[in-house]
Short mmCIF file of N, CA and C in Angstrom, two decimals:
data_model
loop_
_atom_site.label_atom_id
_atom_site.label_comp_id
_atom_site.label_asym_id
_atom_site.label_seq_id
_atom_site.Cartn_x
_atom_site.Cartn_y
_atom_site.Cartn_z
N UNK A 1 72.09 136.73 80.65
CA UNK A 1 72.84 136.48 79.44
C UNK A 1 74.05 135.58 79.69
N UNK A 2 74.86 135.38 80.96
CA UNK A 2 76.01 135.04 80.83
C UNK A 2 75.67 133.49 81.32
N UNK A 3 74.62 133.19 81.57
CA UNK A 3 73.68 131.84 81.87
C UNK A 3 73.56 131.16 80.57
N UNK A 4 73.11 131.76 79.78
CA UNK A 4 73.03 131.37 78.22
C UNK A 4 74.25 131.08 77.70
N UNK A 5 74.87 131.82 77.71
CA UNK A 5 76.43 131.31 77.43
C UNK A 5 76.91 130.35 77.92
N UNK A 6 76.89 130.17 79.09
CA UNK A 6 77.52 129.07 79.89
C UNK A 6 76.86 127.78 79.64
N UNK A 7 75.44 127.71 79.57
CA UNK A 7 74.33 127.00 78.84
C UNK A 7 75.15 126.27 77.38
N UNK A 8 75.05 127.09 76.38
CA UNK A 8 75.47 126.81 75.27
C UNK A 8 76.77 126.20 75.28
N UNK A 9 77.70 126.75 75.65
CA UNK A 9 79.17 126.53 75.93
C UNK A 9 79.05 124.66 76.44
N UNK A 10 78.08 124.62 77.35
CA UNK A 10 78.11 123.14 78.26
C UNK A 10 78.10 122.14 77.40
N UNK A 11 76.49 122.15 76.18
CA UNK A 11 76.05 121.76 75.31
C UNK A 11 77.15 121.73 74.35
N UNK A 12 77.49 122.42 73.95
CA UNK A 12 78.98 122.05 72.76
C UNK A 12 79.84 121.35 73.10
N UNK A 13 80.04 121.19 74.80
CA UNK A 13 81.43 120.76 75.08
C UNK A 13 81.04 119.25 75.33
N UNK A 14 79.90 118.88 75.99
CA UNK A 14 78.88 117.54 75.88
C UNK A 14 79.17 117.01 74.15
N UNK A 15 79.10 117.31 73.47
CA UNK A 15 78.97 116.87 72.31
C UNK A 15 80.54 116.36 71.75
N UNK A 16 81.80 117.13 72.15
CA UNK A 16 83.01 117.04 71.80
C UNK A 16 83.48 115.76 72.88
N UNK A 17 82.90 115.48 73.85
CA UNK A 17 83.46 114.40 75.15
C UNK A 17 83.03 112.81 74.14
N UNK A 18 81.58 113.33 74.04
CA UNK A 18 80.98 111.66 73.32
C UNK A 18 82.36 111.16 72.31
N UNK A 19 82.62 109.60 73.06
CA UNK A 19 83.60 109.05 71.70
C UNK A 19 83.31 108.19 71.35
N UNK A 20 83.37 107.56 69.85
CA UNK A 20 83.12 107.07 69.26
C UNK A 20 83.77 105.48 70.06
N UNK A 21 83.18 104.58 69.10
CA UNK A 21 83.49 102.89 69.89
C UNK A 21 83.71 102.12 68.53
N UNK A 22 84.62 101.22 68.17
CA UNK A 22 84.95 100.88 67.31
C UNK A 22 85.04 99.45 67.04
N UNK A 23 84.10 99.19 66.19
CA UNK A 23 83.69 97.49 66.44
C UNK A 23 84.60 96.61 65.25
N UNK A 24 85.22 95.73 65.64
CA UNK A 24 86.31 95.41 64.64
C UNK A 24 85.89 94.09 64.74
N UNK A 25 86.67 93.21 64.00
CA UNK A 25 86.43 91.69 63.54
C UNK A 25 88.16 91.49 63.68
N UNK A 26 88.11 89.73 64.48
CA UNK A 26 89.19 89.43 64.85
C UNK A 26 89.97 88.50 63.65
N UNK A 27 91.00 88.04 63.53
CA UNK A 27 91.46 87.49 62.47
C UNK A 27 91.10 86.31 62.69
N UNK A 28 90.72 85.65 64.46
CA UNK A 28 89.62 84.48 64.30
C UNK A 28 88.14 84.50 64.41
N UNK A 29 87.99 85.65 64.14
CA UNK A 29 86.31 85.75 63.80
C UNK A 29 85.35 86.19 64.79
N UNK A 30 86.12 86.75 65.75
CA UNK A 30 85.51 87.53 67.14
C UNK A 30 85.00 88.72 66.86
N UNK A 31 84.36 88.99 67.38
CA UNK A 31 84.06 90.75 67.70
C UNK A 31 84.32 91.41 68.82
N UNK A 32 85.43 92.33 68.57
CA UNK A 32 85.77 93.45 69.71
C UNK A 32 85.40 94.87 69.46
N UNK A 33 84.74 95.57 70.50
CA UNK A 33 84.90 96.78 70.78
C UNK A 33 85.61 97.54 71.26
N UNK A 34 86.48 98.74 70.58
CA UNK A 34 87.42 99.48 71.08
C UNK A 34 87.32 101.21 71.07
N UNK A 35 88.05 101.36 71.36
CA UNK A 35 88.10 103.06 71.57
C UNK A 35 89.06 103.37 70.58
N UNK A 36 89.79 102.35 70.00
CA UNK A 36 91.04 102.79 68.90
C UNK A 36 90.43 102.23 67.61
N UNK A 37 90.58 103.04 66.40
CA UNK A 37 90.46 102.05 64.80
C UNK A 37 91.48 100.80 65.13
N UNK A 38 90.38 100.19 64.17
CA UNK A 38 90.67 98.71 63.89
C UNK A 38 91.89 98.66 63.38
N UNK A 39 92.52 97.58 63.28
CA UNK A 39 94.47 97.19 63.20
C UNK A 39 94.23 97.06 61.17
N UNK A 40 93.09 96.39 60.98
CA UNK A 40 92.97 95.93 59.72
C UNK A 40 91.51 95.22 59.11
N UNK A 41 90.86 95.16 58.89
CA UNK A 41 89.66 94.54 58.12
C UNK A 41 88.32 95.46 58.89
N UNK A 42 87.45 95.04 58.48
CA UNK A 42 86.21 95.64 58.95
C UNK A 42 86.03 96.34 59.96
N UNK A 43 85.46 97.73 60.00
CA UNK A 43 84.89 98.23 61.10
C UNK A 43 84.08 99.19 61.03
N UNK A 44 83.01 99.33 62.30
CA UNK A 44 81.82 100.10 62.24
C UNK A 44 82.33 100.86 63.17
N UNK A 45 81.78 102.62 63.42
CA UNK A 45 82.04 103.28 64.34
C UNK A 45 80.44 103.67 65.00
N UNK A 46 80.48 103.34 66.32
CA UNK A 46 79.23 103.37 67.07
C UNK A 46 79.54 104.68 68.02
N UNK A 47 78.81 105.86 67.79
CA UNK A 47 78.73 106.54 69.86
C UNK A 47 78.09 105.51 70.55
N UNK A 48 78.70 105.38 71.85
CA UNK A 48 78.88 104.93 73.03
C UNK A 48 77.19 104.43 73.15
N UNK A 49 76.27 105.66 72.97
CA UNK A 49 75.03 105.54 73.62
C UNK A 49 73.99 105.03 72.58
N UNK A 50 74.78 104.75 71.38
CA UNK A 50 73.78 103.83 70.30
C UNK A 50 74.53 102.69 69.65
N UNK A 51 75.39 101.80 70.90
CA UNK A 51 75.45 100.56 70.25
C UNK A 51 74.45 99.58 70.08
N UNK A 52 74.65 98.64 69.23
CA UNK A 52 73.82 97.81 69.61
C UNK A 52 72.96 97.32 70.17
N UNK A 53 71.76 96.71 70.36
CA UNK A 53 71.40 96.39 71.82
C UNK A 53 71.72 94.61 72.03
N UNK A 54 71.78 94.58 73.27
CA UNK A 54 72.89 93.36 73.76
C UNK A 54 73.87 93.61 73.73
N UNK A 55 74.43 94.35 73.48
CA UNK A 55 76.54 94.27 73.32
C UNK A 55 77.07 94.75 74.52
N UNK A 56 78.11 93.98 74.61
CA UNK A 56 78.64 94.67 75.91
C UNK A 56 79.55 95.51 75.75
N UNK A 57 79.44 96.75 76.70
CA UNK A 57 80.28 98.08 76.47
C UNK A 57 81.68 97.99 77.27
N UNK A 58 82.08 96.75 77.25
CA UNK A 58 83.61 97.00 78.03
C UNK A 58 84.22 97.24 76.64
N UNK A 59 84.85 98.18 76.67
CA UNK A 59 85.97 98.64 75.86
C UNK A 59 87.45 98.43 76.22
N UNK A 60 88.63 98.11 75.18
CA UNK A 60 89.75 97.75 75.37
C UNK A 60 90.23 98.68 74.59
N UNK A 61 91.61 98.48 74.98
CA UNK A 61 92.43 99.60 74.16
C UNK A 61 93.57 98.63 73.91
N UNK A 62 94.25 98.47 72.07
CA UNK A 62 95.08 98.04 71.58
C UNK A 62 96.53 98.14 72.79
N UNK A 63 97.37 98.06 72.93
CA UNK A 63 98.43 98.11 73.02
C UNK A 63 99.57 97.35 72.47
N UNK A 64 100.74 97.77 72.43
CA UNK A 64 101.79 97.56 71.44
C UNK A 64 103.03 97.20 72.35
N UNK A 65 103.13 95.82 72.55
CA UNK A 65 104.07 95.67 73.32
C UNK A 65 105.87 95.42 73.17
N UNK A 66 106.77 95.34 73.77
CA UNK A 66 107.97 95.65 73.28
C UNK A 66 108.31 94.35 74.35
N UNK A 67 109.31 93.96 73.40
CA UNK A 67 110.03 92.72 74.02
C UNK A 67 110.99 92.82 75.17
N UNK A 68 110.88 91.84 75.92
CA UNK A 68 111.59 92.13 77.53
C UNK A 68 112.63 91.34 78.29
N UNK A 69 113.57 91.84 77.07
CA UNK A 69 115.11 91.58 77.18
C UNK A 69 115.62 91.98 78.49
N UNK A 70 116.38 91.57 79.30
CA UNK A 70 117.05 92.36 80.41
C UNK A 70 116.44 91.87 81.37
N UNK A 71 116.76 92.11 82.78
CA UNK A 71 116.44 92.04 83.99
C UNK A 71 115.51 92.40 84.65
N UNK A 72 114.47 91.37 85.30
CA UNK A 72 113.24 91.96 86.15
C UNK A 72 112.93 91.92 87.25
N UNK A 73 112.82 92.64 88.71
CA UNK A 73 112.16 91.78 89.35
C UNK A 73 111.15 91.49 89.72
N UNK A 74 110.55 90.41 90.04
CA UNK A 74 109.45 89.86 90.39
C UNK A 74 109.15 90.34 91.94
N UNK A 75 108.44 91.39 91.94
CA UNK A 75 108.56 92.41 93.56
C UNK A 75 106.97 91.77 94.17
N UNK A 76 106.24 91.25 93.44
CA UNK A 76 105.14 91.19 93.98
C UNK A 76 104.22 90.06 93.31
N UNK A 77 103.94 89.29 94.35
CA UNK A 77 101.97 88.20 93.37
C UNK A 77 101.18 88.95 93.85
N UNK A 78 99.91 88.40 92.91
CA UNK A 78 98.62 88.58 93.80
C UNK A 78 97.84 87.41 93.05
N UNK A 79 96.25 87.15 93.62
CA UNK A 79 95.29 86.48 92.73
C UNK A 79 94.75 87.36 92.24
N UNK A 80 94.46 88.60 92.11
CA UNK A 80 93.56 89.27 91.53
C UNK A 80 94.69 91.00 91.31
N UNK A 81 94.43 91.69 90.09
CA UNK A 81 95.00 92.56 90.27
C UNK A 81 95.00 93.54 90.81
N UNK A 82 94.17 94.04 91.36
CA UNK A 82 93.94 94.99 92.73
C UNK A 82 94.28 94.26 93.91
N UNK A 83 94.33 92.74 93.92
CA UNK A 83 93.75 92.67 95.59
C UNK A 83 95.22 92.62 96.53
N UNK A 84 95.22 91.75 97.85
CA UNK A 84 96.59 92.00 98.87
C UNK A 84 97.80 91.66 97.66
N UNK A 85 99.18 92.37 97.88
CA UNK A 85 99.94 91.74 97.13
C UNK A 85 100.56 90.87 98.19
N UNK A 86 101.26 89.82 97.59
CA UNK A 86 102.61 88.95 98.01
C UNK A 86 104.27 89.64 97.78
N UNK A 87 104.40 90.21 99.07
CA UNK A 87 105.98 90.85 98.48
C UNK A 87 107.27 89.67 99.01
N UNK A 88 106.82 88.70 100.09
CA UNK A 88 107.39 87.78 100.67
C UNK A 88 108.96 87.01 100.06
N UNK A 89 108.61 87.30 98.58
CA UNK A 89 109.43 85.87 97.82
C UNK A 89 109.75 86.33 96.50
N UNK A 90 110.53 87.61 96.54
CA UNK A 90 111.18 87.90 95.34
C UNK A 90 112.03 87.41 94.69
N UNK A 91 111.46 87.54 93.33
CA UNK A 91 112.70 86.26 92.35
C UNK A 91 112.90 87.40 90.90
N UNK A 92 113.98 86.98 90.67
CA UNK A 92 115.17 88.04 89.62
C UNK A 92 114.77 87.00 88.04
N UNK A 93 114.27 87.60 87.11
CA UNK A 93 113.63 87.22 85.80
C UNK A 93 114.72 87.75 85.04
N UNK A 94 115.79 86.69 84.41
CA UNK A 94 116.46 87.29 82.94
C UNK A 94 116.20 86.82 82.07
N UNK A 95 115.90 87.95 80.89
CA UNK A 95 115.13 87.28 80.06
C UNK A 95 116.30 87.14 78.67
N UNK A 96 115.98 86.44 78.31
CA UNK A 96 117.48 86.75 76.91
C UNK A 96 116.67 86.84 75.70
N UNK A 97 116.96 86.50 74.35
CA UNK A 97 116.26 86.20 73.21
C UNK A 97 115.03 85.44 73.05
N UNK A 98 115.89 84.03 73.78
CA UNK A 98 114.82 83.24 73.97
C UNK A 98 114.94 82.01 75.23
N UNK A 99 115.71 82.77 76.02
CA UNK A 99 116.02 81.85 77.17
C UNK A 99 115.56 83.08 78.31
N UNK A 100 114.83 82.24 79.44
CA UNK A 100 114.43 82.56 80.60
C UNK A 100 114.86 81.92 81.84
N UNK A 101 115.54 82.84 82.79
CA UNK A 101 116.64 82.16 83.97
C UNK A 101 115.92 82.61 84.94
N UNK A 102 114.95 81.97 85.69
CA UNK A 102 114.33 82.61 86.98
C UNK A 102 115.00 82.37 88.50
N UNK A 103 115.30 83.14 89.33
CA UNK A 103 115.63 82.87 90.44
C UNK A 103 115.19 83.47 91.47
N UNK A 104 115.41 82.94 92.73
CA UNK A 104 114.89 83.29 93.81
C UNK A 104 115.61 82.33 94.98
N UNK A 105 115.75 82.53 96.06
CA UNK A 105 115.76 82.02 97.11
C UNK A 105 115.98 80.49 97.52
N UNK A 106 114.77 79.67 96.43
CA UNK A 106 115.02 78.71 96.74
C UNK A 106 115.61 78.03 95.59
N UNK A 107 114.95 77.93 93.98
CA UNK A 107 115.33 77.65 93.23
C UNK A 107 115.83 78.59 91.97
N UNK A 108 116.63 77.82 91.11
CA UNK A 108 116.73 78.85 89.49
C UNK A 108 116.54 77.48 88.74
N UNK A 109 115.53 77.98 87.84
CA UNK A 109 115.19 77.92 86.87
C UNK A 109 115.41 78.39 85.25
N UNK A 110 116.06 77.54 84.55
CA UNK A 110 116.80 78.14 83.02
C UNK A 110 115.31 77.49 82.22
N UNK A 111 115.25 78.13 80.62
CA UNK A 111 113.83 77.33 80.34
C UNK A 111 114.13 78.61 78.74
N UNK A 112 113.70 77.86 78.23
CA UNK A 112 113.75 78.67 76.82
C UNK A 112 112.34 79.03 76.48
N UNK A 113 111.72 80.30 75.80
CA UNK A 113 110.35 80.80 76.25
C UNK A 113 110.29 81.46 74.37
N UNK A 114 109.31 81.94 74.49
CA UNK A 114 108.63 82.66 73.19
C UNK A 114 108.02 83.91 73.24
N UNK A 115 108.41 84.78 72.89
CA UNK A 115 107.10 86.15 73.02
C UNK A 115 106.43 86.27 71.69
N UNK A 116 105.58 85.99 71.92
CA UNK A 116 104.36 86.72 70.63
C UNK A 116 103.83 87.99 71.24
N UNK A 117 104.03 89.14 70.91
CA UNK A 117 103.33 90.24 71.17
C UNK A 117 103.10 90.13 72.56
N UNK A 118 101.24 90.07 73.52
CA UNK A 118 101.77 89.89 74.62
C UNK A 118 101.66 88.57 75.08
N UNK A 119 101.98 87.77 74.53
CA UNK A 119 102.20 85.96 75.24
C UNK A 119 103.17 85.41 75.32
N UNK A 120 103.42 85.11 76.06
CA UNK A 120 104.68 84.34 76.49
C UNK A 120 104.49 83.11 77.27
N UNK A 121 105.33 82.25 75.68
CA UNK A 121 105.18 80.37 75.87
C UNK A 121 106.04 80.24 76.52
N UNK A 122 106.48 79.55 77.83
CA UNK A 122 107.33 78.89 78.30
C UNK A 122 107.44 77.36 78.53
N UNK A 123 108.75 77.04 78.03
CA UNK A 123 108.52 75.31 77.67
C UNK A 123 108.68 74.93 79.38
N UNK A 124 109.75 75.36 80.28
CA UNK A 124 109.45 74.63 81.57
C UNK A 124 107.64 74.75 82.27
N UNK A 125 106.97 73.53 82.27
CA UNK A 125 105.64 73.61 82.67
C UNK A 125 105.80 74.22 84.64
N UNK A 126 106.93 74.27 84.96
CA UNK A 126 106.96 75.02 86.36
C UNK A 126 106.55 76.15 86.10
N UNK A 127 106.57 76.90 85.58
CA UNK A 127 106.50 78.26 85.38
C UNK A 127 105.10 78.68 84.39
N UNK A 128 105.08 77.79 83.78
CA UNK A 128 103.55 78.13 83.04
C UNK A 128 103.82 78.84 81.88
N UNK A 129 102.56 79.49 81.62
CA UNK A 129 102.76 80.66 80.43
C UNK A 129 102.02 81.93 80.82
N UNK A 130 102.33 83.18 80.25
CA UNK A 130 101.86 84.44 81.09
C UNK A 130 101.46 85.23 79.74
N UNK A 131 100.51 86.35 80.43
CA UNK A 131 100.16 87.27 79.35
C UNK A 131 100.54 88.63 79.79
N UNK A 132 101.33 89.63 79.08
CA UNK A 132 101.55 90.85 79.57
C UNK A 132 99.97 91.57 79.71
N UNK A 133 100.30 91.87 80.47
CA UNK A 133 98.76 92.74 80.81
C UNK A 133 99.10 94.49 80.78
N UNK A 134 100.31 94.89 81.14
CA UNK A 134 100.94 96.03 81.43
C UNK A 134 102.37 95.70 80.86
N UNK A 135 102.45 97.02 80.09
CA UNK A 135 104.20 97.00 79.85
C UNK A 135 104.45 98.65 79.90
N UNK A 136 105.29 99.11 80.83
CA UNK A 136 106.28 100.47 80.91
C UNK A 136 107.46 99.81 80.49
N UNK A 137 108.38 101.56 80.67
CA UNK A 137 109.81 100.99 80.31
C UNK A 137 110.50 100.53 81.57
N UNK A 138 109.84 100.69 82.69
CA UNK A 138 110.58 100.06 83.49
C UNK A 138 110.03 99.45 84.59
N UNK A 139 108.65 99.04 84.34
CA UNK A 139 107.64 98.15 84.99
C UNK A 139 106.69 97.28 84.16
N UNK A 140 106.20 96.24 84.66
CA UNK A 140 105.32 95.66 83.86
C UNK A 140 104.37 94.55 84.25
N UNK A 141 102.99 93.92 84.51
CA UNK A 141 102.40 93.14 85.12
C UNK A 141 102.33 92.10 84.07
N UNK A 142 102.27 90.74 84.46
CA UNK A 142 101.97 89.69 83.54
C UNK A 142 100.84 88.87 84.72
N UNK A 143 99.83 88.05 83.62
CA UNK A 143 98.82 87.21 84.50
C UNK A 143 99.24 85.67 84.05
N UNK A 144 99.36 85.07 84.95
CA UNK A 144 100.09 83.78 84.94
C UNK A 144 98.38 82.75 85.07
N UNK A 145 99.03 81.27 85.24
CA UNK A 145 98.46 80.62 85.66
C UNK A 145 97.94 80.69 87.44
N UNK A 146 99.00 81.12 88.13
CA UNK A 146 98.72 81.18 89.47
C UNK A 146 97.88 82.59 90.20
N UNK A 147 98.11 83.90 88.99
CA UNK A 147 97.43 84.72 89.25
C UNK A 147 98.61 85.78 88.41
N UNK A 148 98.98 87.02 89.17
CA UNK A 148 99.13 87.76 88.69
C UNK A 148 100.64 88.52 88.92
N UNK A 149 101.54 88.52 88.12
CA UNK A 149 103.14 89.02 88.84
C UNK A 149 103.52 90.30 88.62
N UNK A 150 103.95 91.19 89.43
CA UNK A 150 104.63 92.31 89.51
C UNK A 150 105.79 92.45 89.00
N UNK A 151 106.48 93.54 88.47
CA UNK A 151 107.59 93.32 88.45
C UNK A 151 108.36 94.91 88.17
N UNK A 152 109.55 95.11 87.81
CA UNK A 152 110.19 96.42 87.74
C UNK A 152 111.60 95.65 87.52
N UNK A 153 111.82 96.82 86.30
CA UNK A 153 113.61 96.57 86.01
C UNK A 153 114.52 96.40 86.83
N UNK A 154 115.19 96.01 86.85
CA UNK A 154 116.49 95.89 87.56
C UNK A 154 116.76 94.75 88.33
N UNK A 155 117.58 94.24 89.06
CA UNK A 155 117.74 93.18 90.02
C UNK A 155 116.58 93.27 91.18
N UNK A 156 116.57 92.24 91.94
CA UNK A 156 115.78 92.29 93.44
C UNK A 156 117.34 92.44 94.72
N UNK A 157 116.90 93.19 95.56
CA UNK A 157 117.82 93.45 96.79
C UNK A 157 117.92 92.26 97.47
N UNK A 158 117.00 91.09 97.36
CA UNK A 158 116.20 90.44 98.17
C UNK A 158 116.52 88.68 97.45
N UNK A 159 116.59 89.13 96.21
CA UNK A 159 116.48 87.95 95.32
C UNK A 159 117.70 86.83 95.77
N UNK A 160 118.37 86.45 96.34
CA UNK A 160 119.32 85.39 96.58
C UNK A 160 119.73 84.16 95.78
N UNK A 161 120.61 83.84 94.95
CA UNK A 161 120.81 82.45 94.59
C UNK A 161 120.68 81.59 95.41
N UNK A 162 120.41 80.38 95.31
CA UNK A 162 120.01 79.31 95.96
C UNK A 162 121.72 78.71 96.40
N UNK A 163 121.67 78.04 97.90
CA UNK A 163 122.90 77.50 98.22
C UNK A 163 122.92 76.18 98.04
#
């Protein structure tokens, strides 16, 4: 008897795990699948194990990013986000309204920038433009043109003005 139970119990709890997948339409006409309701216009809700066939099941999750006023440092690159980091060449990111002062070691860089949600235009072409990929309140990854930057509030120990 207590087999049966445990049986049944499994079966109910199998059924409460399955989550739904949420197929939305982009405001330029894409289709994404998510794990969160759609922000606004159309959407279908699929379990996991009867989407479509052809679709691909990478799922994303919305996030809501907050603008990144204040001091960062740049503790780490990489090319890939798992792979070796670069801790070699830390540089101190202030960010203002709309001005961006990068420094490090060898050079600083002033450059007036843009955040849209997570993109960030920067008019100096040294520096490129980046996409937040991660935002905490006191860490956050962006993917650049060159690959991928680390970073965490506060000054760098390390960071030096240029002589």
């Amino acid at each position: 008897m207590p087999r049966l139970w445990l049986f049944v119990t499994l079966c109910f709890c199998t059924g409460l795990v399955q989550a739904g997948v949420y197929q939305c339409q982009t405001a330029d006409g894409r289709t994404e699948y998510r794990d969160t309701p759609c922000t606004a216009g159309v959407q279908r809700i699929y379990q996991k194990s009867k989407l479509p066939s052809g679709t691909r099941t990478k799922v994303t999750r919305t996030l809501e990013f907050r603008p990144i006023i204040g001091q960062w440092c740049n503790f780490a690159t990489s090319l890939s986000m798992t792979g070796t980091k670069d801790v070699s060449q830390p540089s101190l990111w202030s960010f203002g309204e709309t001005q961006l002062n990068v420094t490090n070691s060898a050079i600083t860089i002033l450059s007036d920038f843009n955040q849209q949600q997570s993109f960030l235009q920067v008019e100096d072409t040294r520096l490129g433009n980046y996409h937040l990929i991660m935002q905490g309140a006191d860490s956050m990854v962006m993917k650049g043109d060159f690959g991928y930057y680390f970073f965490r509030r506060g000054s760098c120990p390390t960071a030096n003005p240029p002589k």
